[in-house]
CSV table of N, CA and C in Angstrom, one decimal:
chain,number,residue,atom,x,y,z
A,549,MET,N,131.5,34.6,87.6
A,549,MET,CA,131.9,34.6,89.1
A,549,MET,C,133.5,34.8,89.1
A,550,LYS,N,134.2,35.1,88.2
A,550,LYS,CA,134.9,36.2,88.8
A,550,LYS,C,134.5,37.8,89.7
A,551,LYS,N,133.7,38.0,88.9
A,551,LYS,CA,132.9,39.1,89.4
A,551,LYS,C,132.9,39.3,90.9
A,552,ILE,N,132.4,38.3,91.0
A,552,ILE,CA,131.8,38.1,92.5
A,552,ILE,C,132.8,38.0,93.3
A,553,LEU,N,133.5,37.2,93.0
A,553,LEU,CA,135.2,36.9,93.9
A,553,LEU,C,135.4,38.4,94.5
A,554,VAL,N,135.9,38.8,92.8
A,554,VAL,CA,136.6,41.0,93.3
A,554,VAL,C,135.5,41.4,94.1
A,555,SER,N,134.2,41.2,94.0
A,555,SER,CA,133.2,42.0,94.8
A,555,SER,C,133.4,41.5,96.5
A,556,ALA,N,133.7,40.4,96.1
A,556,ALA,CA,133.9,39.4,98.2
A,556,ALA,C,135.1,40.0,98.4
A,557,ILE,N,136.1,39.9,97.2
A,557,ILE,CA,137.4,41.0,98.1
A,557,ILE,C,137.4,42.0,99.0
A,558,ALA,N,137.0,43.0,97.6
A,558,ALA,CA,136.5,44.3,97.8
A,558,ALA,C,136.0,44.4,99.4
A,559,LEU,N,134.9,44.1,99.1
A,559,LEU,CA,134.1,43.9,100.6
A,559,LEU,C,134.8,43.5,101.9
A,560,MET,N,135.4,42.7,101.4
A,560,MET,CA,136.4,41.9,102.7
A,560,MET,C,137.9,43.0,103.6
A,561,MET,N,138.0,43.7,102.0
A,561,MET,CA,138.5,44.7,102.7
A,561,MET,C,138.5,46.0,103.3
A,562,VAL,N,137.5,46.4,103.1
A,562,VAL,CA,136.7,47.5,103.2
A,562,VAL,C,136.2,47.1,104.8
A,563,LEU,N,135.7,46.0,105.2
A,563,LEU,CA,135.1,45.6,105.7
A,563,LEU,C,136.5,45.9,107.1
A,564,ALA,N,137.8,44.9,106.5
A,564,ALA,CA,139.1,45.4,107.4
A,564,ALA,C,139.5,46.2,108.0
A,565,MET,N,139.3,47.6,106.8
A,565,MET,CA,139.7,48.8,107.1
A,565,MET,C,138.6,50.0,108.2
A,566,VAL,N,137.6,49.1,108.1
A,566,VAL,CA,136.3,49.8,108.9
A,566,VAL,C,136.7,49.3,110.3
A,567,MET,N,137.2,47.9,110.6
A,567,MET,CA,137.3,47.0,112.0
A,567,MET,C,138.5,47.7,112.4
A,568,GLY,N,140.0,48.0,111.4
A,568,GLY,CA,141.0,48.5,111.6
A,568,GLY,C,140.7,49.7,112.5
A,569,VAL,N,139.8,50.5,111.4
A,569,VAL,CA,139.6,52.0,112.2
A,569,VAL,C,139.0,51.9,113.8
A,570,SER,N,138.1,51.6,113.7
A,570,SER,CA,137.6,51.2,114.8
A,570,SER,C,138.6,51.0,116.0
A,571,ALA,N,138.9,49.7,115.7
A,571,ALA,CA,139.8,49.3,116.7
A,571,ALA,C,141.3,50.3,117.4
A,572,VAL,N,141.7,51.1,116.4
A,572,VAL,CA,142.5,52.1,116.6
A,572,VAL,C,141.9,53.1,117.6
A,573,ALA,N,140.6,53.7,117.2
A,573,ALA,CA,139.9,54.6,118.2
A,573,ALA,C,139.9,54.2,119.2
A,574,GLU,N,139.5,53.2,119.4
A,574,GLU,CA,139.5,52.4,121.1
A,574,GLU,C,140.7,52.6,121.3
A,575,GLU,N,142.1,51.8,120.9
A,575,GLU,CA,143.1,52.1,121.4
A,575,GLU,C,143.7,53.2,121.9
A,576,SER,N,143.5,53.9,120.9
A,576,SER,CA,144.0,55.6,121.6
A,576,SER,C,143.3,56.7,122.8
A,577,ILE,N,142.1,55.4,123.3
A,577,ILE,CA,142.1,56.0,124.7
A,577,ILE,C,142.7,55.3,125.4
A,578,VAL,N,142.9,54.0,125.3
A,578,VAL,CA,143.4,53.6,126.1
A,578,VAL,C,144.7,53.4,127.4
A,579,GLY,N,144.2,53.7,128.5
A,579,GLY,CA,145.7,54.4,129.5
A,579,GLY,C,144.8,55.2,130.5
A,580,ASN,N,145.6,56.1,131.6
A,580,ASN,CA,145.0,56.6,132.3
A,580,ASN,C,145.2,58.1,132.1
A,581,TRP,N,144.1,59.0,132.3
A,581,TRP,CA,144.0,60.0,131.5
A,581,TRP,C,143.5,60.8,133.1
A,582,MET,N,144.1,62.2,133.4
A,582,MET,CA,144.1,63.1,134.0
A,582,MET,C,143.8,64.5,133.8
A,583,LEU,N,142.2,64.8,134.6
A,583,LEU,CA,141.5,66.4,134.0
A,583,LEU,C,142.9,67.4,134.1
A,584,ASP,N,143.3,68.3,132.8
A,584,ASP,CA,144.1,69.0,132.7
A,584,ASP,C,143.9,70.5,133.0
A,585,THR,N,143.7,70.6,133.9
A,585,THR,CA,143.4,71.8,134.3
A,585,THR,C,144.1,73.7,133.6
A,586,ASP,N,145.2,72.8,133.8
A,586,ASP,CA,146.5,74.3,132.9
A,586,ASP,C,145.8,74.5,131.7
A,587,TYR,N,146.1,73.2,130.8
A,587,TYR,CA,145.5,73.2,129.6
A,587,TYR,C,143.9,74.1,129.3
A,588,MET,N,142.9,73.5,129.8
A,588,MET,CA,142.2,74.1,129.5
A,588,MET,C,141.9,75.8,129.9
A,589,LEU,N,142.8,76.2,131.0
A,589,LEU,CA,143.2,77.7,131.5
A,589,LEU,C,143.4,77.9,130.4
A,590,GLU,N,144.9,77.5,129.2
A,590,GLU,CA,145.8,78.0,128.6
A,590,GLU,C,144.2,78.1,127.2
A,591,GLN,N,143.4,77.4,127.2
A,591,GLN,CA,142.4,77.8,126.0
A,591,GLN,C,141.6,78.5,126.5
A,592,MET,N,141.3,78.7,127.5
A,592,MET,CA,140.0,79.6,128.0
A,592,MET,C,140.7,81.0,126.8
A,593,ALA,N,141.8,81.6,128.0
A,593,ALA,CA,142.7,82.3,127.4
A,593,ALA,C,142.9,82.9,126.1
A,594,ALA,N,143.1,81.7,125.5
A,594,ALA,CA,143.1,81.6,124.3
A,594,ALA,C,141.9,82.2,122.9
A,595,GLU,N,140.7,81.6,123.9
A,595,GLU,CA,139.3,81.8,123.2
A,595,GLU,C,138.8,83.4,123.8
A,596,LEU,N,139.5,83.9,124.9
A,596,LEU,CA,139.2,84.9,125.1
A,596,LEU,C,140.5,86.3,124.0
A,597,GLY,N,141.1,85.7,123.8
A,597,GLY,CA,142.2,86.8,123.1
A,597,GLY,C,143.1,87.2,123.8
A,598,MET,N,143.3,86.5,125.2
A,598,MET,CA,144.5,87.2,126.6
A,598,MET,C,145.2,86.3,126.4
A,599,THR,N,146.5,86.7,127.2
A,599,THR,CA,147.4,85.3,127.8
A,599,THR,C,147.1,85.1,129.3
A,600,LEU,N,147.2,84.3,129.7
A,600,LEU,CA,147.5,83.9,131.2
A,600,LEU,C,147.6,85.5,132.3
A,601,ASP,N,149.0,85.8,132.2
A,601,ASP,CA,149.4,86.7,132.7
A,601,ASP,C,148.1,88.2,132.5
A,602,GLU,N,147.4,88.3,131.4
A,602,GLU,CA,146.3,89.5,131.2
A,602,GLU,C,145.1,88.9,132.2
A,603,ILE,N,144.6,87.8,132.4
A,603,ILE,CA,143.5,87.4,133.0
A,603,ILE,C,144.0,87.3,134.5
A,604,THR,N,144.9,86.9,134.7
A,604,THR,CA,145.3,87.0,136.1
A,604,THR,C,145.7,88.5,136.8
A,605,ALA,N,146.3,89.9,135.8
A,605,ALA,CA,146.1,90.8,135.9
A,605,ALA,C,144.5,91.3,136.4
A,606,LEU,N,144.1,91.1,135.2
A,606,LEU,CA,142.3,91.5,135.4
A,606,LEU,C,141.9,91.1,136.4
A,607,LEU,N,141.6,89.7,136.9
A,607,LEU,CA,141.0,88.8,137.8
A,607,LEU,C,141.4,88.8,139.5
A,608,GLY,N,142.5,88.9,139.4
A,608,GLY,CA,143.3,89.0,141.0
A,608,GLY,C,143.5,87.7,141.5
A,609,ASP,N,142.7,88.1,142.9
A,609,ASP,CA,142.0,87.2,143.9
A,609,ASP,C,140.9,85.7,143.0
A,610,GLN,N,140.0,86.7,142.5
A,610,GLN,CA,139.3,85.1,142.2
A,610,GLN,C,139.7,84.1,141.5
A,611,LEU,N,140.7,85.1,140.4
A,611,LEU,CA,141.5,83.7,139.7
A,611,LEU,C,142.4,82.6,140.6
A,612,ASN,N,143.0,83.1,141.5
A,612,ASN,CA,143.4,82.5,142.5
A,612,ASN,C,142.7,81.6,143.2
A,613,ASP,N,141.6,82.3,143.5
A,613,ASP,CA,140.3,81.4,144.0
A,613,ASP,C,140.4,80.1,143.2
A,614,LEU,N,139.9,80.8,142.1
A,614,LEU,CA,139.6,79.4,141.0
A,614,LEU,C,140.3,78.5,140.5
A,615,LEU,N,141.7,78.8,140.7
A,615,LEU,CA,143.3,78.0,140.6
A,615,LEU,C,143.0,76.6,141.8
A,616,ALA,N,143.1,77.7,142.8
A,616,ALA,CA,143.2,76.7,144.4
A,616,ALA,C,141.7,75.7,143.9
A,617,GLN,N,140.6,76.0,143.6
A,617,GLN,CA,139.8,75.3,143.8
A,617,GLN,C,140.2,74.0,142.6
A,618,LEU,N,140.2,74.2,141.2
A,618,LEU,CA,140.4,73.6,140.3
A,618,LEU,C,141.5,72.8,141.0
A,619,ALA,N,142.6,72.9,141.6
A,619,ALA,CA,144.1,72.0,142.0
A,619,ALA,C,143.3,71.4,143.2
A,620,ALA,N,142.7,71.1,143.8
A,620,ALA,CA,141.6,70.6,144.7
A,620,ALA,C,141.1,69.7,144.4
A,621,ILE,N,140.8,69.7,142.5
A,621,ILE,CA,140.1,68.8,142.3
A,621,ILE,C,141.2,67.5,141.4
A,622,ASN,N,140.3,66.0,141.6
A,622,ASN,CA,141.2,64.6,140.9
A,622,ASN,C,140.4,64.2,139.9
A,623,TYR,N,140.2,64.5,138.9
A,623,TYR,CA,139.5,63.8,138.3
A,623,TYR,C,140.6,62.7,136.9
A,624,ASN,N,140.0,61.5,137.1
A,624,ASN,CA,140.7,60.4,136.1
A,624,ASN,C,139.8,59.4,135.8
A,625,PHE,N,140.5,59.3,134.2
A,625,PHE,CA,139.5,57.7,133.7
A,625,PHE,C,141.0,57.3,133.5
A,626,ILE,N,140.5,55.8,133.5
A,626,ILE,CA,141.4,55.1,133.3
A,626,ILE,C,140.5,53.8,132.1
A,627,PHE,N,141.0,53.9,131.2
A,627,PHE,CA,140.3,53.1,129.8
A,627,PHE,C,141.0,51.6,129.6
A,628,ASN,N,140.8,50.5,130.2
A,628,ASN,CA,141.6,49.2,129.9
A,628,ASN,C,141.7,48.9,128.2
A,629,GLU,N,142.0,48.3,127.9
A,629,GLU,CA,142.4,47.4,126.8
A,629,GLU,C,141.0,46.4,126.3
A,630,ASP,N,140.6,46.0,127.6
A,630,ASP,CA,139.3,45.1,127.9
A,630,ASP,C,138.2,45.6,127.6
A,631,GLY,N,137.5,46.9,127.7
A,631,GLY,CA,136.8,47.4,127.5
A,631,GLY,C,136.0,47.8,128.7
A,632,THR,N,137.2,47.9,129.8
A,632,THR,CA,136.7,48.5,131.4
A,632,THR,C,137.0,49.6,131.7
A,633,PHE,N,136.4,50.4,132.5
A,633,PHE,CA,137.0,51.4,133.0
A,633,PHE,C,137.0,51.6,134.3
A,634,VAL,N,137.8,52.8,134.5
A,634,VAL,CA,137.5,53.6,136.2
A,634,VAL,C,137.8,54.7,136.0
A,635,MET,N,136.6,55.4,136.5
A,635,MET,CA,136.5,56.6,136.6
A,635,MET,C,136.4,57.4,138.8
A,636,ASN,N,137.9,58.2,138.4
A,636,ASN,CA,138.1,58.7,139.9
A,636,ASN,C,137.2,60.3,139.9
A,637,VAL,N,136.6,60.8,141.3
A,637,VAL,CA,136.7,61.9,141.1
A,637,VAL,C,136.7,62.3,142.3
A,638,ALA,N,137.7,63.2,142.8
A,638,ALA,CA,137.8,63.7,144.2
A,638,ALA,C,138.0,65.0,144.4
A,639,ALA,N,136.9,65.7,145.4
A,639,ALA,CA,136.8,67.3,145.5
A,639,ALA,C,136.1,67.9,146.7
A,640,ASN,N,136.2,69.0,147.5
A,640,ASN,CA,135.7,69.4,148.5
A,640,ASN,C,136.0,68.1,149.4
A,641,GLY,N,136.7,67.2,149.5
A,641,GLY,CA,136.9,66.3,150.6
A,641,GLY,C,135.8,65.2,150.2
A,642,GLN,N,135.3,65.5,149.1
A,642,GLN,CA,134.4,64.3,148.4
A,642,GLN,C,135.2,63.3,148.1
A,643,GLU,N,135.1,61.6,147.8
A,643,GLU,CA,135.7,60.8,146.7
A,643,GLU,C,134.3,60.1,146.0
A,644,MET,N,134.6,59.7,145.2
A,644,MET,CA,133.3,59.0,144.2
A,644,MET,C,134.1,58.3,143.2
A,645,THR,N,134.3,56.6,143.2
A,645,THR,CA,134.7,55.6,141.9
A,645,THR,C,133.7,55.3,141.4
A,646,ILE,N,133.9,55.3,139.6
A,646,ILE,CA,132.6,54.4,139.1
A,646,ILE,C,133.4,53.6,138.1
A,647,GLU,N,132.9,52.1,138.2
A,647,GLU,CA,133.7,51.5,137.4
A,647,GLU,C,132.5,50.4,136.4
A,648,GLY,N,132.8,50.4,135.1
A,648,GLY,CA,131.8,49.6,134.3
A,648,GLY,C,132.4,49.0,133.1
A,649,THR,N,132.1,49.3,131.7
A,649,THR,CA,132.2,49.0,130.2
A,649,THR,C,132.3,50.0,129.4
A,650,TYR,N,133.0,50.3,129.0
A,650,TYR,CA,132.4,51.2,127.9
A,650,TYR,C,133.1,50.8,126.4
A,651,THR,N,132.3,51.6,125.4
A,651,THR,CA,132.4,51.4,124.1
A,651,THR,C,132.7,52.8,123.2
A,652,VAL,N,133.5,52.4,122.1
A,652,VAL,CA,133.8,53.4,121.7
A,652,VAL,C,133.4,53.3,119.9
A,653,ALA,N,132.9,54.7,119.4
A,653,ALA,CA,132.0,54.5,118.0
A,653,ALA,C,131.8,55.8,117.5
A,654,ASP,N,132.2,56.3,115.9
A,654,ASP,CA,131.8,57.2,115.7
A,654,ASP,C,131.9,58.7,116.3
A,655,GLY,N,133.0,58.7,116.7
A,655,GLY,CA,133.2,59.6,117.9
A,655,GLY,C,132.4,60.0,119.3
A,656,GLN,N,132.0,58.6,119.6
A,656,GLN,CA,131.3,58.4,120.8
A,656,GLN,C,132.0,57.8,122.1
A,657,ILE,N,132.2,57.8,123.3
A,657,ILE,CA,132.2,56.8,123.8
A,657,ILE,C,131.0,56.9,125.2
A,658,THR,N,130.5,55.5,125.2
A,658,THR,CA,129.6,55.1,126.0
A,658,THR,C,129.9,54.1,127.2
A,659,LEU,N,129.8,54.5,128.5
A,659,LEU,CA,129.9,54.0,129.8
A,659,LEU,C,129.0,53.4,129.9
A,660,VAL,N,129.5,52.4,130.7
A,660,VAL,CA,128.1,51.5,131.2
A,660,VAL,C,128.4,51.5,133.1
A,661,PRO,N,127.9,52.2,133.6
A,661,PRO,CA,128.3,51.6,134.8
A,661,PRO,C,128.6,50.2,135.5
A,662,THR,N,129.0,49.7,136.3
A,662,THR,CA,128.5,48.4,136.9
A,662,THR,C,127.3,48.2,137.4
A,663,GLN,N,127.4,49.6,138.7
A,663,GLN,CA,126.4,50.2,139.8
A,663,GLN,C,125.5,50.4,139.2
A,664,ALA,N,124.8,50.9,138.3
A,664,ALA,CA,123.7,51.4,137.1
A,664,ALA,C,124.0,50.9,135.4
A,665,PRO,N,123.4,49.1,135.5
A,665,PRO,CA,124.2,49.1,134.0
A,665,PRO,C,123.2,49.7,132.8
A,666,ASP,N,122.0,49.9,133.5
A,666,ASP,CA,120.2,50.6,132.6
A,666,ASP,C,120.9,51.6,132.6
A,667,GLN,N,122.1,52.2,132.9
A,667,GLN,CA,122.0,53.6,132.7
A,667,GLN,C,123.4,54.2,132.2
A,668,PRO,N,123.3,53.5,131.0
A,668,PRO,CA,124.5,54.2,130.0
A,668,PRO,C,124.3,55.5,129.6
A,669,GLU,N,125.8,56.1,129.4
A,669,GLU,CA,125.7,57.5,129.1
A,669,GLU,C,126.9,57.2,127.9
A,670,THR,N,126.4,58.5,127.0
A,670,THR,CA,127.3,58.5,126.0
A,670,THR,C,128.0,59.8,125.9
A,671,PHE,N,128.9,60.0,125.3
A,671,PHE,CA,129.8,61.7,125.6
A,671,PHE,C,130.6,61.3,123.6
A,672,ALA,N,130.9,62.7,123.7
A,672,ALA,CA,131.5,63.2,122.2
A,672,ALA,C,133.0,62.9,122.9
A,673,TYR,N,133.5,62.2,121.9
A,673,TYR,CA,135.3,62.7,122.6
A,673,TYR,C,136.1,63.4,121.4
A,674,SER,N,136.9,63.6,121.3
A,674,SER,CA,137.9,63.5,120.5
A,674,SER,C,139.7,63.7,121.3
A,675,MET,N,140.4,63.9,119.8
A,675,MET,CA,141.9,63.9,120.5
A,675,MET,C,142.6,65.1,119.8
A,676,THR,N,143.2,65.9,120.8
A,676,THR,CA,143.9,66.7,120.1
A,676,THR,C,145.1,66.8,119.0
A,677,GLU,N,145.7,67.5,118.5
A,677,GLU,CA,146.7,67.1,118.1
A,677,GLU,C,148.1,66.7,118.8
A,678,ASP,N,148.0,67.6,119.8
A,678,ASP,CA,149.3,67.1,120.8
A,678,ASP,C,148.7,65.5,122.0
A,679,GLY,N,147.6,65.1,121.2
A,679,GLY,CA,147.4,64.1,122.0
A,679,GLY,C,146.8,64.0,123.2
A,680,LYS,N,145.6,65.0,123.6
A,680,LYS,CA,144.9,65.2,124.9
A,680,LYS,C,143.9,64.2,124.3
A,681,LEU,N,143.0,63.8,125.5
A,681,LEU,CA,141.6,63.5,125.4
A,681,LEU,C,140.4,64.4,125.8
A,682,VAL,N,139.4,65.2,124.9
A,682,VAL,CA,138.3,65.8,125.1
A,682,VAL,C,137.7,65.2,125.3
A,683,LEU,N,136.5,65.1,126.0
A,683,LEU,CA,135.3,64.8,126.7
A,683,LEU,C,134.2,65.9,126.9
A,684,ASN,N,133.1,65.5,125.8
A,684,ASN,CA,132.0,66.4,126.2
A,684,ASN,C,131.0,66.2,127.5
A,685,LEU,N,131.4,66.4,128.7
A,685,LEU,CA,130.6,66.1,129.8
A,685,LEU,C,129.5,66.9,130.0
A,686,ALA,N,128.2,67.0,130.0
A,686,ALA,CA,127.3,67.9,130.3
A,686,ALA,C,127.5,69.1,129.6
A,687,GLY,N,128.0,68.7,128.4
A,687,GLY,CA,128.1,70.2,127.8
A,687,GLY,C,129.4,70.9,127.6
A,688,ASP,N,130.2,70.6,128.4
A,688,ASP,CA,131.8,71.1,128.4
A,688,ASP,C,132.8,70.2,128.1
A,689,ASP,N,133.7,70.6,127.2
A,689,ASP,CA,134.5,70.4,126.9
A,689,ASP,C,135.7,69.9,128.1
A,690,LEU,N,136.3,68.6,128.5
A,690,LEU,CA,137.1,69.0,129.7
A,690,LEU,C,137.7,67.8,129.0
A,691,VAL,N,139.1,68.5,129.1
A,691,VAL,CA,140.9,68.0,128.5
A,691,VAL,C,141.4,67.3,129.3
A,692,PHE,N,142.1,65.8,129.0
A,692,PHE,CA,142.8,65.4,129.8
A,692,PHE,C,143.8,65.0,129.2
A,693,SER,N,145.5,64.6,130.2
A,693,SER,CA,146.4,64.1,129.4
A,693,SER,C,146.8,63.1,129.8
A,694,ALA,N,147.4,62.4,129.1
A,694,ALA,CA,147.7,61.2,129.3
A,694,ALA,C,148.8,61.1,130.5
A,695,VAL,N,148.3,60.2,131.7
A,695,VAL,CA,149.3,59.8,132.8
A,695,VAL,C,150.4,58.7,132.2
A,696,PRO,N,151.8,59.2,132.5
A,696,PRO,CA,153.0,58.3,132.1
A,696,PRO,C,152.7,57.2,132.9
A,697,ALA,N,153.1,55.9,132.7
A,697,ALA,CA,152.7,54.6,133.6
A,697,ALA,C,153.8,55.0,134.9
A,698,ASN,N,154.9,55.1,134.7
A,698,ASN,CA,155.4,55.6,136.3
A,698,ASN,C,154.9,56.7,137.1
A,699,GLU,N,153.6,57.5,136.6
A,699,GLU,CA,153.1,57.9,137.7
A,699,GLU,C,151.8,57.7,137.3
A,700,ALA,N,151.1,56.3,137.3
A,700,ALA,CA,149.6,56.4,136.9
A,700,ALA,C,149.0,56.1,138.0
A,701,GLU,N,149.4,55.5,139.2
A,701,GLU,CA,148.8,55.6,140.6
A,701,GLU,C,148.0,57.3,140.7
A,702,VAL,N,146.8,57.0,140.7
A,702,VAL,CA,145.6,58.0,140.9
A,702,VAL,C,145.9,58.7,142.5
A,703,PRO,N,145.7,59.9,142.5
A,703,PRO,CA,146.0,60.6,144.1
A,703,PRO,C,144.6,60.6,145.2
A,704,ALA,N,144.8,60.1,146.0
A,704,ALA,CA,143.1,59.9,146.9
A,704,ALA,C,142.9,61.2,147.2
């Protein structure tokens, strides 16, 4: 009897730890996240073993055109504590908003859009050491920075 009780308590502790890890993972993405193009450019430069200045010298106007295109993109996720999300994308004069629910498990985020509940999308995600959210969307890692609460309004 004593052995069963000890085993049951051990199992409850393991379950509590697992549940706690799951809750922390969800809480870590709760908030307003904006695409961080500057960070992505810095990472690209680092992967090439170059500085941004070296890339600018090499590409010149092409880089300026790319930077202008990136600056014109507003890509934002809002993950709420209640398991709902809003994704806003504005580019080239077009705007799109998708709302729905999300779940987090095992390094994956599953988005279930309200407009298409039968078409959930699952993406790998991670957090950088400096607190940025990395989503692997369509095979590309997109990096998002948390938007401070006083700047949380999404530009149109």
